[in-house]
PDB file of C-alpha atoms and ligand atoms in Angstrom:
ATOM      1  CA  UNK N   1       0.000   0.000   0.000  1.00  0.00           C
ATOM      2  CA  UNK N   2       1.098   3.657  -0.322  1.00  0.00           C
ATOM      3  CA  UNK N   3       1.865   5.814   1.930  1.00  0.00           C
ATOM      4  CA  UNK N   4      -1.400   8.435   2.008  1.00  0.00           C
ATOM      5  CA  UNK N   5      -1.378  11.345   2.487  1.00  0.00           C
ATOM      6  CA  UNK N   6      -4.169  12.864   5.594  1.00  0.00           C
ATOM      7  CA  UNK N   7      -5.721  15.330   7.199  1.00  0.00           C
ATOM      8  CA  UNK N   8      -7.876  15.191  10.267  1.00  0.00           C
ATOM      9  CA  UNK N   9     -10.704  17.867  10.950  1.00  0.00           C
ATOM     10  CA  UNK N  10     -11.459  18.371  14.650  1.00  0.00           C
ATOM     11  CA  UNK N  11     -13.900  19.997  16.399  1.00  0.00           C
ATOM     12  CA  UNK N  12     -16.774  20.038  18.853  1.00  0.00           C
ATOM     13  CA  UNK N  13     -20.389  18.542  17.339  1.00  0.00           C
ATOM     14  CA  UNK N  14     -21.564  21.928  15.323  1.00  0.00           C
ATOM     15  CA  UNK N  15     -18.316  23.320  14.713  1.00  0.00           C
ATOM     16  CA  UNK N  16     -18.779  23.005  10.870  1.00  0.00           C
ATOM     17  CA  UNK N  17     -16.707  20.083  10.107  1.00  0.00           C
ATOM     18  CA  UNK N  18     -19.155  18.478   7.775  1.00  0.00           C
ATOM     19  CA  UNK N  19     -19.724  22.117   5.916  1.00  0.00           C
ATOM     20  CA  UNK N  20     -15.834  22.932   5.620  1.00  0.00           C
ATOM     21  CA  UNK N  21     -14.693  19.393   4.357  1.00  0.00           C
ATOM     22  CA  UNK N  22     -16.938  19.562   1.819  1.00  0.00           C
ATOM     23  CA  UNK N  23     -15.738  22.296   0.553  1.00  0.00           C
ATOM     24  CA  UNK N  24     -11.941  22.214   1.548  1.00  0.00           C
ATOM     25  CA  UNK N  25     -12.743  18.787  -1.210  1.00  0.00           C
ATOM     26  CA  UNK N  26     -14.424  20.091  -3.733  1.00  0.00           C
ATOM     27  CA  UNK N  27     -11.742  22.969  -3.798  1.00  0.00           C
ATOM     28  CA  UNK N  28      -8.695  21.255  -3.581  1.00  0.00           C
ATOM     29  CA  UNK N  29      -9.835  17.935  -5.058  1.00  0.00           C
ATOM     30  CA  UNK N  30      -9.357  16.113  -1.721  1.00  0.00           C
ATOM     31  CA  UNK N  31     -11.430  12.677  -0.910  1.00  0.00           C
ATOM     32  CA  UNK N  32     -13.711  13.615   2.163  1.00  0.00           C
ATOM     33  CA  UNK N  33     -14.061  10.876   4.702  1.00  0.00           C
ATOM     34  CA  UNK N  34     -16.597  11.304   7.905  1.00  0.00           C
ATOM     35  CA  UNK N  35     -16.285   9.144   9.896  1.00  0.00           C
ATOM     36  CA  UNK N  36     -19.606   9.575  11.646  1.00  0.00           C
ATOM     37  CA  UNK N  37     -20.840   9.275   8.181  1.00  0.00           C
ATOM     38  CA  UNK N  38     -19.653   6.219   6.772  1.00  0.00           C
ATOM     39  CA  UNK N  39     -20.628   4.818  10.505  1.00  0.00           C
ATOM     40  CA  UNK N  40     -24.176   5.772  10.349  1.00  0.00           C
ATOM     41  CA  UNK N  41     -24.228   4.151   6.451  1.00  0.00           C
ATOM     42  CA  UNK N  42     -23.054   0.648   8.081  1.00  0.00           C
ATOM     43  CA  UNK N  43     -26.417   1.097  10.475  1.00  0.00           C
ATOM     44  CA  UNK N  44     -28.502   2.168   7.556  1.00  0.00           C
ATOM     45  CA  UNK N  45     -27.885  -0.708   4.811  1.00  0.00           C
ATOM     46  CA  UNK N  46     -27.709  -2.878   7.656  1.00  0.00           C
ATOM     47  CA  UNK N  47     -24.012  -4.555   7.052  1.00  0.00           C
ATOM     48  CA  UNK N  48     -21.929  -7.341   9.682  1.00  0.00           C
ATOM     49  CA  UNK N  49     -21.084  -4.663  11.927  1.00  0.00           C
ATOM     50  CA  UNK N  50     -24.600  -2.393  12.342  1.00  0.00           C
ATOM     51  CA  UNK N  51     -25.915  -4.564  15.124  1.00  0.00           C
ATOM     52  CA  UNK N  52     -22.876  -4.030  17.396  1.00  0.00           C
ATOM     53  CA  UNK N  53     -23.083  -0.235  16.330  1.00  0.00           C
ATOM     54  CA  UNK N  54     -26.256   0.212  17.124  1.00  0.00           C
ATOM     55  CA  UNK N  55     -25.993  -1.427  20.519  1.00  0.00           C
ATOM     56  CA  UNK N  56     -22.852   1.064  21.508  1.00  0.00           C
ATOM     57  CA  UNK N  57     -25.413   3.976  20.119  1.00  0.00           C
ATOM     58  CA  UNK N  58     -28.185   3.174  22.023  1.00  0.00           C
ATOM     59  CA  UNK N  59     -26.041   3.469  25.260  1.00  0.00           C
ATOM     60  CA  UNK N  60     -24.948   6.335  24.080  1.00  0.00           C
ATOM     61  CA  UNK N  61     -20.913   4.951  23.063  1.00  0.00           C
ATOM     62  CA  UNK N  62     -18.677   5.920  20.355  1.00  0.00           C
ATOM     63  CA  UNK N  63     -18.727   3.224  18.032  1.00  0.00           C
ATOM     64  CA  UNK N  64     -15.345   0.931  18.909  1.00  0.00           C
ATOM     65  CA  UNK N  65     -12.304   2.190  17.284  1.00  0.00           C
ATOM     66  CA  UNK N  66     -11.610  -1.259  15.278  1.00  0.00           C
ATOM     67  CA  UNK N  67     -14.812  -0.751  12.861  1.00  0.00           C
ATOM     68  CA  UNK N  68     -14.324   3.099  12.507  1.00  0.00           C
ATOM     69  CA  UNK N  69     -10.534   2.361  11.540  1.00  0.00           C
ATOM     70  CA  UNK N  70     -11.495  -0.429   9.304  1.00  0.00           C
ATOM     71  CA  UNK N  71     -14.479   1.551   7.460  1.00  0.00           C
ATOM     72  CA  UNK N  72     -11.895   4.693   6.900  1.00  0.00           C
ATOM     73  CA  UNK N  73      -9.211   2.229   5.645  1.00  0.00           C
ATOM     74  CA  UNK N  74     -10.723   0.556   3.835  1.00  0.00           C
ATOM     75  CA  UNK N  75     -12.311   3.570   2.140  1.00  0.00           C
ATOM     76  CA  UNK N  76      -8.465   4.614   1.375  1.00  0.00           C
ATOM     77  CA  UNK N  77      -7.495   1.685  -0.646  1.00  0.00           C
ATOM     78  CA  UNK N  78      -6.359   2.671  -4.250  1.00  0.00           C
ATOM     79  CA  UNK N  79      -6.482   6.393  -3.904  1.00  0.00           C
ATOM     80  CA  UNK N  80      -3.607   8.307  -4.242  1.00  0.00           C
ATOM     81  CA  UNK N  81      -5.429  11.729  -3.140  1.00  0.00           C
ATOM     82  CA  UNK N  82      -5.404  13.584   0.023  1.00  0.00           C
ATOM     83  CA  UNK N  83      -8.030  12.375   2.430  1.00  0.00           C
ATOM     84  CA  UNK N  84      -9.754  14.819   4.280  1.00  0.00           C
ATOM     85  CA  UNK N  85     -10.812  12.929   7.652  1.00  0.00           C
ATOM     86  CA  UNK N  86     -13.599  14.432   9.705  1.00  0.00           C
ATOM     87  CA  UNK N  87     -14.492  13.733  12.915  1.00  0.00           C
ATOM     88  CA  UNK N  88     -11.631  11.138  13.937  1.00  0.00           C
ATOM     89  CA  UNK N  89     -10.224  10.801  15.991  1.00  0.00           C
ATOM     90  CA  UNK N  90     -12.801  11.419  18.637  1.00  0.00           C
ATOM     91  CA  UNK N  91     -10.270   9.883  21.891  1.00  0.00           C
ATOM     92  CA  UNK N  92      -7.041   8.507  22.205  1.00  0.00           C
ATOM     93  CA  UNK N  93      -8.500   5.228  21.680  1.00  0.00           C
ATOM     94  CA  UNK N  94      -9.430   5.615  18.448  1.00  0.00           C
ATOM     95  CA  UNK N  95      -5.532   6.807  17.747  1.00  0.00           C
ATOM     96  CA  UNK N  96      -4.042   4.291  19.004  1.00  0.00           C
ATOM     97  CA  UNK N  97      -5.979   1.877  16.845  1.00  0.00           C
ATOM     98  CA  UNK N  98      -5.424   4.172  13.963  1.00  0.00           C
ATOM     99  CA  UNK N  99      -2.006   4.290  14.178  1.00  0.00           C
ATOM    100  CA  UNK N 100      -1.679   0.111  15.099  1.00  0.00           C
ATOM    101  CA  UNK N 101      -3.877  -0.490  12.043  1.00  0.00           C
ATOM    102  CA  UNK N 102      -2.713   2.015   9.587  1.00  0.00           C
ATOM    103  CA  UNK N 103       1.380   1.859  10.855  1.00  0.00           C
ATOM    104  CA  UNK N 104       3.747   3.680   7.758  1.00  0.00           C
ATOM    105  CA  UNK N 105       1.043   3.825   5.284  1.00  0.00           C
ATOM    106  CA  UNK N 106      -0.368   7.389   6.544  1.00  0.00           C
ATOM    107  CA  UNK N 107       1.686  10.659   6.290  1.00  0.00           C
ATOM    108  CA  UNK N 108      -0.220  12.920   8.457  1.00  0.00           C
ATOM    109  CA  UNK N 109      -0.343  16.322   7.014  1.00  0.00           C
ATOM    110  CA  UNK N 110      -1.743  18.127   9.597  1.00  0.00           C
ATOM    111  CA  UNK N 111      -4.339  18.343  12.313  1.00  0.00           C
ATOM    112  CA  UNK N 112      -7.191  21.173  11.897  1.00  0.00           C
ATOM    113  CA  UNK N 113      -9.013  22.275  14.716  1.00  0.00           C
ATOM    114  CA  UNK N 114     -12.194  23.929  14.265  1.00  0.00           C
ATOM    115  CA  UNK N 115     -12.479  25.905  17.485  1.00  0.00           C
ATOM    116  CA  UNK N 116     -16.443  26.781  17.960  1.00  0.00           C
ATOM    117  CA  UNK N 117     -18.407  28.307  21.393  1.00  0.00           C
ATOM    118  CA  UNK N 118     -20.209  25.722  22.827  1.00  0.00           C
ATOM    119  CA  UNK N 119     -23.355  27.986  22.412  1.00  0.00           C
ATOM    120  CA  UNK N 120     -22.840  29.258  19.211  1.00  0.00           C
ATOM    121  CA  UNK N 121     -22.525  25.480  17.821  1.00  0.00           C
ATOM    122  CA  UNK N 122     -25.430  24.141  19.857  1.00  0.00           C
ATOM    123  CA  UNK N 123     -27.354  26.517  17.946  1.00  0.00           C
ATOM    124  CA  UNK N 124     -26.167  25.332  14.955  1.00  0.00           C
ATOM    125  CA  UNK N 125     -27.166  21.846  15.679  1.00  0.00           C
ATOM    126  CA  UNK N 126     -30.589  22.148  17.101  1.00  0.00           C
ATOM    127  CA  UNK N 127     -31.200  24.240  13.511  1.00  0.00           C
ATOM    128  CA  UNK N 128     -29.688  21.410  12.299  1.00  0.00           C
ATOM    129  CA  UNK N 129     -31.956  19.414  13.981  1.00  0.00           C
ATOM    130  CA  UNK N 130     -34.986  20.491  11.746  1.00  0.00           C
ATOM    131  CA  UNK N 131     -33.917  18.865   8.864  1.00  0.00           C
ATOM    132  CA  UNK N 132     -30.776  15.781   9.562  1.00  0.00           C
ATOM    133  CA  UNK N 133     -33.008  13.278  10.554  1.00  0.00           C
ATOM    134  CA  UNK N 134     -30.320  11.848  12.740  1.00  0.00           C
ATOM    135  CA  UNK N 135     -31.437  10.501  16.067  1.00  0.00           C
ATOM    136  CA  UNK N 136     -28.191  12.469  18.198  1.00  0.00           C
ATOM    137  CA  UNK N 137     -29.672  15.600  17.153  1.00  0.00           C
ATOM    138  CA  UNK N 138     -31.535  16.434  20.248  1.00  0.00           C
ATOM    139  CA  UNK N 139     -30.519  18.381  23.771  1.00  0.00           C
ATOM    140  CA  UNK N 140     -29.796  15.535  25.322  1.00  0.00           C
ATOM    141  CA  UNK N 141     -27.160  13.650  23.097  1.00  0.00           C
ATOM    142  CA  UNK N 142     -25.551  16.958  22.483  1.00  0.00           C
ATOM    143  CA  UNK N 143     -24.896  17.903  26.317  1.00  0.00           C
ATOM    144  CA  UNK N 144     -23.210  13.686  26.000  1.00  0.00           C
ATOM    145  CA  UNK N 145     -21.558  14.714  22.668  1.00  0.00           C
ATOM    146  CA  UNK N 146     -19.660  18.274  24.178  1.00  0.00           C
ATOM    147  CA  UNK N 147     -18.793  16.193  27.800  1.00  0.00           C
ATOM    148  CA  UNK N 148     -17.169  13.244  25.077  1.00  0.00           C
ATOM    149  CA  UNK N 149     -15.285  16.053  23.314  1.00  0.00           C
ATOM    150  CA  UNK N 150     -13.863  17.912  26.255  1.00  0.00           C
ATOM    151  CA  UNK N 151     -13.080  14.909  28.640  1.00  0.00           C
ATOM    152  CA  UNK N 152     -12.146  12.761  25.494  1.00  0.00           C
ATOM    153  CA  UNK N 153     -11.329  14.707  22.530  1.00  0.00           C
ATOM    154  CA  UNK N 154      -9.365  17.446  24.075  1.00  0.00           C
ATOM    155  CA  UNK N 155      -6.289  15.151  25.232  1.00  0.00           C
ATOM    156  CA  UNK N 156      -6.297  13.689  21.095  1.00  0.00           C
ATOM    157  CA  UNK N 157      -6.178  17.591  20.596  1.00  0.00           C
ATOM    158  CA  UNK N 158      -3.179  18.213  23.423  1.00  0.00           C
ATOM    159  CA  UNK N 159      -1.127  15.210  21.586  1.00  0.00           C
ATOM    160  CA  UNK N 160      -1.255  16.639  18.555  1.00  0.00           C
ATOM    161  CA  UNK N 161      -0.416  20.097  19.482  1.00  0.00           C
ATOM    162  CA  UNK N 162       2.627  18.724  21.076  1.00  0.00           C
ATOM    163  CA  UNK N 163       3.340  16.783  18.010  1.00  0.00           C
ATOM    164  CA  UNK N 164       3.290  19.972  16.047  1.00  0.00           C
ATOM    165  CA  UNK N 165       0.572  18.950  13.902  1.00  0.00           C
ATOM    166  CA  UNK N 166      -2.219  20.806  14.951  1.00  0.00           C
ATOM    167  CA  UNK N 167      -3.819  24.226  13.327  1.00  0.00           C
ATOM    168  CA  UNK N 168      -6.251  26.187  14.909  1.00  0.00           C
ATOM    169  CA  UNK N 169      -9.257  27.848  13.216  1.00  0.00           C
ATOM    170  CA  UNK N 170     -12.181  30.298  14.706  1.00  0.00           C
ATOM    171  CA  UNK N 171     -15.102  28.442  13.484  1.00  0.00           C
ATOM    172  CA  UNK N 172     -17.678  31.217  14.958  1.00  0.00           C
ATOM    173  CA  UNK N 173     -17.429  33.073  11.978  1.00  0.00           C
ATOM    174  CA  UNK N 174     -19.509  32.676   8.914  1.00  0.00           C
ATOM    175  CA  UNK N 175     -19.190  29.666   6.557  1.00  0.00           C
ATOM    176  CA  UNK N 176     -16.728  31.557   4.077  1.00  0.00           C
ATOM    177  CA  UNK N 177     -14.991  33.469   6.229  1.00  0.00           C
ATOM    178  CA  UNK N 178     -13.911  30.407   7.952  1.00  0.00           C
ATOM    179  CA  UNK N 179     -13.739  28.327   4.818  1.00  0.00           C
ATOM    180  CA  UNK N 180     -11.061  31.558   3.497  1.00  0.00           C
ATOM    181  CA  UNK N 181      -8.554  30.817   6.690  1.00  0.00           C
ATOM    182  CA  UNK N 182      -8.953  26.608   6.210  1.00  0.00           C
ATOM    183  CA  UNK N 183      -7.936  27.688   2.044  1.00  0.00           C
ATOM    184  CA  UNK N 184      -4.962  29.228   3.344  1.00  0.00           C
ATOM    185  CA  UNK N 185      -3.965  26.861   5.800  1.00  0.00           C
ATOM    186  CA  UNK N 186      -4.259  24.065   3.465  1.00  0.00           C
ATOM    187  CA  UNK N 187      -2.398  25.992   0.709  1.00  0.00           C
ATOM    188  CA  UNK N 188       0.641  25.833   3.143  1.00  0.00           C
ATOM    189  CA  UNK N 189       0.490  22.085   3.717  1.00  0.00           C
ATOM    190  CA  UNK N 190       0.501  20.701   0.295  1.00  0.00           C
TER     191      UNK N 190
HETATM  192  P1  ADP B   1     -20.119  19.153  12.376  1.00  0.00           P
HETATM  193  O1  ADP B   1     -19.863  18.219  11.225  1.00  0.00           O
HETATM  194  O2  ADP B   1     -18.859  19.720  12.958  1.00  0.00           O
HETATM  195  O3  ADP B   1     -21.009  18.587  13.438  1.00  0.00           O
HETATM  196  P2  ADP B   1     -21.755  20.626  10.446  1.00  0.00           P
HETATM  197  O4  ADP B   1     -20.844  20.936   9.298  1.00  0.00           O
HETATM  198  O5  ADP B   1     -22.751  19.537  10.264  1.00  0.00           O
HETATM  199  O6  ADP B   1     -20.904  20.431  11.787  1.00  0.00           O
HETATM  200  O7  ADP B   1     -22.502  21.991  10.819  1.00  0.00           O
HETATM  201  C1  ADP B   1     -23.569  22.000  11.769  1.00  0.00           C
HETATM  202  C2  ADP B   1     -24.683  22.918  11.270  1.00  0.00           C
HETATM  203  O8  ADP B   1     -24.238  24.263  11.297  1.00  0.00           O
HETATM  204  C3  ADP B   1     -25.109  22.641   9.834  1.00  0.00           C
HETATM  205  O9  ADP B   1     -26.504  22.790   9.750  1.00  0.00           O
HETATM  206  C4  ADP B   1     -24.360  23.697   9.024  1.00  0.00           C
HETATM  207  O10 ADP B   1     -25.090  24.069   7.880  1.00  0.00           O
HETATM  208  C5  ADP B   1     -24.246  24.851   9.995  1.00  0.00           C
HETATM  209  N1  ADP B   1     -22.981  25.577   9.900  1.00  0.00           N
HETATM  210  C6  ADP B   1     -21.755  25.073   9.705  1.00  0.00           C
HETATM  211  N2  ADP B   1     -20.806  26.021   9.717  1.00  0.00           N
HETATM  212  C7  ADP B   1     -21.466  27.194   9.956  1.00  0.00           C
HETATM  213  C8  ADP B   1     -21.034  28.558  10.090  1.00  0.00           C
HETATM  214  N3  ADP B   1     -19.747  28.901   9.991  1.00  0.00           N
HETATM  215  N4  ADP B   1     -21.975  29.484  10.355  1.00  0.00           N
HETATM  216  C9  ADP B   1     -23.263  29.137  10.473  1.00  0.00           C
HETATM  217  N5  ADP B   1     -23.743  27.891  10.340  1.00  0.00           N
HETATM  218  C10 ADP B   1     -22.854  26.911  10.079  1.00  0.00           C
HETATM  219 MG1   MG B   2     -20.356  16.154  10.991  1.00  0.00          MG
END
């Protein structure tokens, strides 16, 4: 296998991960993996793995790192573009397995942090709320979701910093003014 190239996209539930790897793709020509995406697919068209998943949902776990690491890897196979990762790693956990499972075959670009108010992105999702359909879109999951990301997040974010890997991006602003700063960024990293 190749060595490919990555980029992870951090940042609290709300923080416009989805919204900027989109576009950061369709700009630069980048693949765009979520991994919260490709998860809830497995549950959807009901594959080996979506009874497991939906047990760890349904008390309110991140799915285990194994399947998340598998379903991005094996996404990765054959492509010799940049992948755009969003939403992983979510805990240390999920890095360690990432880096057992993936070992030499990932150059890791950089780390971008999109660094959102807690109120300002709660917003966001209970708009988004209206229209995603998904289940963890409610007050409830999301007051789980920012405790996961402080207590469990954070120290994935603190290894990285010390690593030298991570960039940091005010994600209160609008979509494009954000989107501008992550354009930059990533014109520096290529
Ligand atoms: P994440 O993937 O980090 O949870 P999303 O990209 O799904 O976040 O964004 C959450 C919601 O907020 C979506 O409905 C999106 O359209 C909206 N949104 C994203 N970025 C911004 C922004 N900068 N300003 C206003 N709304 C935004
Ligand atoms: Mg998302």
């Amino acid at each position: 296998m190749a060595v490919m190239p990555v980029v992870f996209v951090l940042g609290r539930p709300g923080s416009g991960k989805g919204t900027q790897s989109a576009k950061l793709a369709d700009e630069f020509n980048f693949v765009h993996l979520s991994a919260g995406e490709l998860l809830r697919k497995e549950l959807k068209d009901e594959t080996e793995v979506a009874g497991i998943l939906k047990t760890h949902f349904a008390k309110g776990l991140m799915a285990p790192s194994e399947i998340t690491c598998n379903l991005l890897l094996s996404e990765m196979e054959n492509e010799k573009k940049l992948f755009l990762i969003d939403g992983f790693p979510v805990d240390m956990d999920n890095l360690k397995m990432w880096e057992t499972l993936s070992k030499g075959n990932v150059d890791l670009k950089s780390v971008l942090l999109l660094e959102c108010a807690e109120s300002v992105s709660k917003q966001r999702i209970l708009a988004r709320s209206e229209t995603s359909n998904r289940s963890d879109d409610n007050l409830e999951s999301l007051s789980r979701r920012f405790e996961y990301f402080t207590k469990h997040t954070k120290p994935v974010i603190d290894f990285y910093a010390k690593a030298g890997k991570l960039q940091i991006v005010d994600a209160n602003n609008s979509v494009e003014t954000v989107f501008n700063e992550l354009c930059k960024i990533i014109s520096e990293i290529q």
